[in-house]
Each structure stands twice: as C-alpha cells, then as structure tokens.
mmCIF file of C-alpha atoms in Angstrom:
data_model
loop_
_atom_site.group_PDB
_atom_site.id
_atom_site.type_symbol
_atom_site.label_atom_id
_atom_site.label_comp_id
_atom_site.label_asym_id
_atom_site.label_seq_id
_atom_site.Cartn_x
_atom_site.Cartn_y
_atom_site.Cartn_z
ATOM 1 C CA MET A 1 122.540 103.589 101.680
ATOM 2 C CA SER A 2 120.483 103.436 98.716
ATOM 3 C CA ASP A 3 117.082 104.895 97.750
ATOM 4 C CA SER A 4 114.891 107.223 100.125
ATOM 5 C CA GLN A 5 111.823 106.891 102.209
ATOM 6 C CA GLY A 6 110.500 107.555 105.592
ATOM 7 C CA GLN A 7 109.451 111.049 106.757
ATOM 8 C CA PRO A 8 109.852 111.463 110.587
ATOM 9 C CA ALA A 9 106.786 112.435 112.478
ATOM 10 C CA GLU A 10 107.275 113.674 116.041
ATOM 11 C CA ARG A 11 110.807 112.474 116.332
ATOM 12 C CA PRO A 12 113.311 112.301 113.453
ATOM 13 C CA GLU A 13 114.581 108.831 112.477
ATOM 14 C CA GLY A 14 117.505 108.102 110.664
ATOM 15 C CA GLU A 15 120.238 106.792 108.185
ATOM 16 C CA PRO A 16 123.734 105.231 108.142
ATOM 17 C CA GLY A 17 126.958 106.970 107.974
ATOM 18 C CA GLY A 18 128.418 107.950 111.242
ATOM 19 C CA VAL A 19 129.377 106.818 114.701
ATOM 20 C CA PRO A 20 126.381 106.267 116.997
ATOM 21 C CA GLY A 21 126.191 108.540 119.833
ATOM 22 C CA ALA A 22 123.641 110.599 121.809
ATOM 23 C CA ARG A 23 120.498 111.309 119.741
ATOM 24 C CA THR A 24 120.160 114.988 118.871
ATOM 25 C CA HIS A 25 118.262 115.593 115.626
ATOM 26 C CA GLY A 26 118.320 114.996 111.962
ATOM 27 C CA LEU A 27 116.625 116.450 108.864
ATOM 28 C CA PRO A 28 113.451 114.900 107.529
ATOM 29 C CA ALA A 29 114.111 112.215 104.674
ATOM 30 C CA ALA A 30 112.508 114.440 102.044
ATOM 31 C CA ALA A 31 115.034 117.273 102.999
ATOM 32 C CA VAL A 32 117.992 115.011 103.004
ATOM 33 C CA PHE A 33 117.418 113.504 99.608
ATOM 34 C CA ASP A 34 116.026 116.699 98.004
ATOM 35 C CA ALA A 35 119.518 118.210 98.954
ATOM 36 C CA LEU A 36 121.452 115.172 97.690
ATOM 37 C CA GLY A 37 119.627 114.653 94.399
ATOM 38 C CA ALA A 38 121.680 113.086 91.588
ATOM 39 C CA ALA A 39 124.779 112.969 93.856
ATOM 40 C CA TYR A 40 123.087 110.204 95.774
ATOM 41 C CA GLU A 41 122.896 108.086 92.614
ATOM 42 C CA ARG A 42 126.389 108.805 91.641
ATOM 43 C CA ALA A 43 127.581 107.711 95.081
ATOM 44 C CA PHE A 44 125.967 104.280 94.984
ATOM 45 C CA ALA A 45 126.191 103.466 91.300
ATOM 46 C CA GLY A 46 129.069 101.210 91.821
ATOM 47 C CA SER A 47 127.168 98.792 94.040
ATOM 48 C CA ALA A 48 127.819 95.288 92.432
ATOM 49 C CA ALA A 49 125.864 93.776 95.242
ATOM 50 C CA HIS A 50 122.776 95.807 94.387
ATOM 51 C CA ARG A 51 122.955 94.977 90.806
ATOM 52 C CA ALA A 52 123.443 91.225 91.518
ATOM 53 C CA SER A 53 120.358 91.394 93.852
ATOM 54 C CA LEU A 54 118.419 92.833 90.946
ATOM 55 C CA ASP A 55 119.713 90.097 88.656
ATOM 56 C CA ARG A 56 118.476 87.542 91.195
ATOM 57 C CA LEU A 57 114.921 89.209 91.432
ATOM 58 C CA LEU A 58 114.681 89.427 87.599
ATOM 59 C CA GLU A 59 115.343 85.665 87.339
ATOM 60 C CA HIS A 60 112.496 84.850 89.583
ATOM 61 C CA LEU A 61 109.829 87.340 88.230
ATOM 62 C CA ALA A 62 107.130 86.200 85.860
ATOM 63 C CA PRO A 63 106.892 88.346 82.795
ATOM 64 C CA GLY A 64 104.916 91.564 83.114
ATOM 65 C CA SER A 65 105.012 91.417 86.973
ATOM 66 C CA ARG A 66 103.712 94.387 89.050
ATOM 67 C CA VAL A 67 106.429 95.546 91.392
ATOM 68 C CA LEU A 68 106.451 98.095 94.234
ATOM 69 C CA ASP A 69 109.635 99.922 94.592
ATOM 70 C CA VAL A 70 109.732 101.428 98.150
ATOM 71 C CA GLY A 71 112.064 104.387 98.298
ATOM 72 C CA SER A 72 112.573 104.545 94.528
ATOM 73 C CA GLY A 73 115.084 107.511 94.654
ATOM 74 C CA THR A 74 116.293 108.548 91.183
ATOM 75 C CA GLY A 75 114.779 105.305 89.730
ATOM 76 C CA VAL A 76 118.375 104.180 88.915
ATOM 77 C CA PRO A 77 119.196 101.338 89.151
ATOM 78 C CA THR A 78 116.107 99.473 90.576
ATOM 79 C CA ALA A 79 113.097 100.884 88.527
ATOM 80 C CA ARG A 80 115.193 101.191 85.400
ATOM 81 C CA ARG A 81 116.133 97.566 85.399
ATOM 82 C CA LEU A 82 112.692 96.306 86.294
ATOM 83 C CA ALA A 83 110.888 98.365 83.851
ATOM 84 C CA GLY A 84 113.365 97.780 81.212
ATOM 85 C CA ALA A 85 112.783 94.063 81.556
ATOM 86 C CA GLY A 86 109.027 94.627 80.882
ATOM 87 C CA HIS A 87 107.730 94.827 84.397
ATOM 88 C CA ARG A 88 105.118 97.251 85.648
ATOM 89 C CA VAL A 89 106.840 99.352 88.384
ATOM 90 C CA VAL A 90 105.272 101.576 90.914
ATOM 91 C CA GLY A 91 107.914 103.637 92.701
ATOM 92 C CA VAL A 92 107.236 105.586 95.963
ATOM 93 C CA ASP A 93 109.562 108.211 97.370
ATOM 94 C CA VAL A 94 109.266 110.941 99.957
ATOM 95 C CA SER A 95 111.544 113.352 98.166
ATOM 96 C CA PRO A 96 109.920 115.612 95.343
ATOM 97 C CA VAL A 97 113.460 116.042 93.901
ATOM 98 C CA MET A 98 113.999 112.366 93.645
ATOM 99 C CA THR A 99 110.581 111.587 92.321
ATOM 100 C CA ALA A 100 110.959 114.112 89.537
ATOM 101 C CA LEU A 101 114.424 112.715 88.588
ATOM 102 C CA ALA A 102 112.990 109.122 88.527
ATOM 103 C CA ALA A 103 110.154 110.166 86.347
ATOM 104 C CA SER A 104 112.521 111.744 83.869
ATOM 105 C CA GLN A 105 114.942 108.941 83.780
ATOM 106 C CA VAL A 106 112.580 105.959 83.896
ATOM 107 C CA PRO A 107 109.337 107.234 81.818
ATOM 108 C CA ASP A 108 108.023 103.642 81.748
ATOM 109 C CA ALA A 109 107.519 103.506 85.532
ATOM 110 C CA ASP A 110 104.876 104.970 87.611
ATOM 111 C CA PHE A 111 106.411 107.284 90.370
ATOM 112 C CA ARG A 112 104.486 108.680 93.369
ATOM 113 C CA CYS A 113 105.654 111.312 95.859
ATOM 114 C CA GLY A 114 104.580 110.411 99.240
ATOM 115 C CA ASP A 115 105.010 108.616 102.594
ATOM 116 C CA ILE A 116 104.856 104.830 101.984
ATOM 117 C CA ARG A 117 103.630 104.451 105.590
ATOM 118 C CA LYS A 118 100.380 106.429 104.687
ATOM 119 C CA MET A 119 99.581 104.720 101.448
ATOM 120 C CA ALA A 120 96.908 101.909 101.147
ATOM 121 C CA TRP A 121 97.328 98.954 98.937
ATOM 122 C CA ALA A 122 94.967 96.286 98.101
ATOM 123 C CA ASP A 123 95.893 92.760 99.442
ATOM 124 C CA GLY A 124 97.996 90.924 96.967
ATOM 125 C CA GLU A 125 98.136 93.863 94.710
ATOM 126 C CA PHE A 126 101.898 93.403 93.870
ATOM 127 C CA ASP A 127 103.827 90.321 92.489
ATOM 128 C CA ALA A 128 106.863 91.734 94.239
ATOM 129 C CA ALA A 129 108.299 94.480 96.322
ATOM 130 C CA CYS A 130 111.754 96.075 96.531
ATOM 131 C CA VAL A 131 112.896 97.845 99.609
ATOM 132 C CA TYR A 132 116.624 98.777 99.211
ATOM 133 C CA PHE A 133 117.968 100.592 102.165
ATOM 134 C CA SER A 134 114.764 102.644 102.356
ATOM 135 C CA MET A 135 113.632 102.046 105.933
ATOM 136 C CA LEU A 136 116.594 103.480 107.735
ATOM 137 C CA GLN A 137 114.987 106.814 108.536
ATOM 138 C CA MET A 138 112.086 104.929 110.117
ATOM 139 C CA ALA A 139 111.917 104.028 113.832
ATOM 140 C CA ARG A 140 112.190 100.301 114.488
ATOM 141 C CA GLY A 141 108.508 99.911 115.047
ATOM 142 C CA GLU A 142 107.666 101.666 111.919
ATOM 143 C CA GLN A 143 109.992 99.269 109.992
ATOM 144 C CA ARG A 144 108.363 96.262 111.506
ATOM 145 C CA GLU A 145 104.806 97.791 110.581
ATOM 146 C CA LEU A 146 105.936 98.460 107.090
ATOM 147 C CA LEU A 147 107.095 95.027 106.524
ATOM 148 C CA GLY A 148 103.789 93.643 107.784
ATOM 149 C CA ARG A 149 101.837 95.828 105.293
ATOM 150 C CA LEU A 150 104.045 94.768 102.547
ATOM 151 C CA ALA A 151 103.351 91.226 103.375
ATOM 152 C CA ARG A 152 99.817 91.957 102.764
ATOM 153 C CA ALA A 153 100.396 94.042 99.602
ATOM 154 C CA VAL A 154 102.373 91.221 97.999
ATOM 155 C CA ARG A 155 100.437 88.179 96.782
ATOM 156 C CA PRO A 156 101.067 84.823 98.455
ATOM 157 C CA GLY A 157 104.243 83.311 96.678
ATOM 158 C CA GLY A 158 105.262 86.740 95.580
ATOM 159 C CA LEU A 159 108.801 88.145 96.162
ATOM 160 C CA LEU A 160 110.540 90.569 98.408
ATOM 161 C CA ALA A 161 114.018 91.912 97.789
ATOM 162 C CA VAL A 162 115.155 93.944 100.812
ATOM 163 C CA ALA A 163 118.389 95.537 101.872
ATOM 164 C CA THR A 164 119.638 97.378 105.032
ATOM 165 C CA VAL A 165 122.708 98.433 106.912
ATOM 166 C CA PRO A 166 122.676 95.836 109.560
ATOM 167 C CA VAL A 167 123.801 97.689 112.738
ATOM 168 C CA ASP A 168 122.099 97.483 116.102
ATOM 169 C CA VAL A 169 121.107 101.134 116.662
ATOM 170 C CA ALA A 170 117.946 103.032 117.557
ATOM 171 C CA GLU A 171 117.621 106.777 117.045
ATOM 172 C CA VAL A 172 121.227 107.778 117.195
ATOM 173 C CA SER A 173 122.787 110.711 115.285
ATOM 174 C CA ALA A 174 124.897 110.309 112.218
ATOM 175 C CA VAL A 175 125.934 112.334 109.144
ATOM 176 C CA PHE A 176 125.098 110.821 105.771
ATOM 177 C CA MET A 177 126.948 112.388 102.686
ATOM 178 C CA GLY A 178 127.047 115.771 104.713
ATOM 179 C CA GLN A 179 123.444 115.647 105.881
ATOM 180 C CA PRO A 180 122.487 115.349 109.615
ATOM 181 C CA VAL A 181 120.269 112.318 110.104
ATOM 182 C CA VAL A 182 119.218 109.835 112.843
ATOM 183 C CA VAL A 183 119.760 106.249 112.525
ATOM 184 C CA SER A 184 117.451 103.139 113.379
ATOM 185 C CA SER A 185 118.471 99.659 112.319
ATOM 186 C CA PHE A 186 118.831 96.019 113.371
ATOM 187 C CA GLY A 187 121.786 93.673 113.638
ATOM 188 C CA GLU A 188 121.742 90.913 110.818
ATOM 189 C CA GLU A 189 120.227 88.220 112.680
ATOM 190 C CA GLU A 190 117.475 90.291 114.193
ATOM 191 C CA PHE A 191 116.689 91.855 110.908
ATOM 192 C CA VAL A 192 116.318 88.499 109.239
ATOM 193 C CA ALA A 193 113.889 87.353 112.019
ATOM 194 C CA LEU A 194 112.022 90.721 111.559
ATOM 195 C CA VAL A 195 111.359 89.957 107.899
ATOM 196 C CA ALA A 196 110.507 86.241 108.576
ATOM 197 C CA GLY A 197 108.039 87.376 111.295
ATOM 198 C CA ALA A 198 106.281 89.785 108.861
ATOM 199 C CA GLY A 199 105.361 86.684 106.689
ATOM 200 C CA PHE A 200 108.246 86.050 104.314
ATOM 201 C CA ALA A 201 110.369 83.031 103.937
ATOM 202 C CA VAL A 202 113.990 84.178 103.641
ATOM 203 C CA GLU A 203 115.556 82.274 100.811
ATOM 204 C CA GLU A 204 118.881 83.836 100.382
ATOM 205 C CA ARG A 205 121.072 86.491 102.082
ATOM 206 C CA HIS A 206 124.213 88.252 101.009
ATOM 207 C CA SER A 207 126.535 90.522 103.137
ATOM 208 C CA VAL A 208 129.044 92.899 101.678
ATOM 209 C CA LEU A 209 131.041 96.020 102.778
ATOM 210 C CA PHE A 210 130.586 99.000 100.448
ATOM 211 C CA THR A 211 131.955 102.516 100.277
ATOM 212 C CA PRO A 212 130.074 105.173 98.521
ATOM 213 C CA ASP A 213 131.809 107.030 95.906
ATOM 214 C CA HIS A 214 131.555 110.431 97.658
ATOM 215 C CA PRO A 215 134.041 112.575 99.611
ATOM 216 C CA ALA A 216 132.123 111.848 102.845
ATOM 217 C CA GLY A 217 131.623 108.234 101.984
ATOM 218 C CA GLU A 218 132.755 105.664 104.602
ATOM 219 C CA PRO A 219 132.683 101.915 104.275
ATOM 220 C CA GLU A 220 129.283 100.526 105.701
ATOM 221 C CA PRO A 221 127.980 96.851 105.809
ATOM 222 C CA HIS A 222 125.129 95.998 103.402
ATOM 223 C CA LEU A 223 122.827 93.053 103.871
ATOM 224 C CA PHE A 224 120.634 91.905 101.013
ATOM 225 C CA LEU A 225 117.847 89.421 101.447
ATOM 226 C CA HIS A 226 115.766 87.676 98.923
ATOM 227 C CA CYS A 227 112.394 86.415 100.285
ATOM 228 C CA ARG A 228 108.977 84.850 99.218
ATOM 229 C CA ARG A 229 105.513 85.710 100.638
ATOM 230 C CA ILE A 230 104.363 82.751 102.684
#
C-alpha cells in the first residue's frame, strides 16, 4: 500500500494486508494513517515500481504542470518528485498527521487535509492526477465514482497515474501494518476496465510483487497503470 485516503462513512472500507474473511470492522483511514505516520513511508520507500511509475509520468508532463496527488501521505516520494521537477502539486490526504509531515517535507507543494470525495474541482483544473494505492479504503462504488470525478478534473489529453492492489475483494477484514482495516478492491482486468470506463485510455500497465519493509509486511501484488484522459 502507498499513500492514504478514504474516510469510511456508515460502513468502514478497507486496505490490503491480510487474508479475506468475514467482514467485522476497521479503523477509519485517518486513524490508521495517523497511527502509522512516518513508519508508513519507511515501509514503502523501497518500491522501485513506484519510482519507475513517477519517472514515466515525469517524462510525459509538460513543464509546470498542475498535478493532483490523491492520498498524498507524507509527500514522499510522489509530491517530492513532482514538485522537485517544477510541477505545481496539490496533495490531498485524510490524515492530519500525514498532511503535516508532507507539508514539512515538501514545502513547495500545497497540501490539504480532507476527504477527496467531498472536494469540488473545476472541470479540466489539472494536467494530471496521481492515485497511488489511495482508494483501497473506499467501497467499490466510491472508487468508481472518484475515478469519474477525476476524469472531469483532469483536462482532455491529461494524464492519470493510478496504482492498486489487484485482488477481488469487497469489504473484508484485514490487518495492515498492525492496524485493523477493511478491504475493497478489484481484480486486475476488472480494475483496468473500471479506469477505462471512467474516461481514460490505459496506455501502459505494470504488475509487481512487493513486500513492505515492516515486521508485519507480507508480499502483496501491485498494479500500476498510466492513462490519458480521452
């Protein structure tokens, strides 16, 4: 998992990192990532696939692009890489602790603490959006709705870099880095179709198996997509 977002409403939605089973309960995303703080960044700092995805995005961004980072976490590596390359980054995260860390680590970016599902953006406001593993504590319907909203917020021809844990689960209990959570996700082909159905042309996909650098870390599949707004 990488970066945080998605505050459960009436029913908690989830994260990867456990064997699917009967749904019980999970902590809200803000509580999970407030508790993890900088430990989360350390656990995922070794993801070569994430760094390669950012390299690919940077190759295709025009100078000074405005980029929305959904679930910006501690700001590292995503916002730091983008802001360091001269892009105008707006990061959104539901965790106050993560947002404060990001603001201190990446002062050149604009970080906002809040629920991305409740924020309004102008049509075509962004040249690109990044969504690195930050929908996994949202229900499936919420993930579909968010992708549609991002398609409106990103200008035609703009870019989307999105990553997920491609497993076919809906609202099942799991433990992520010691935190009780609830998982919702899609299998790889279904997720690709979901992104395409939102209005993005999927131009590239990459799958890897990654183990977080954490005592409770277990191998998990990661899927990275690079897309263009139709």
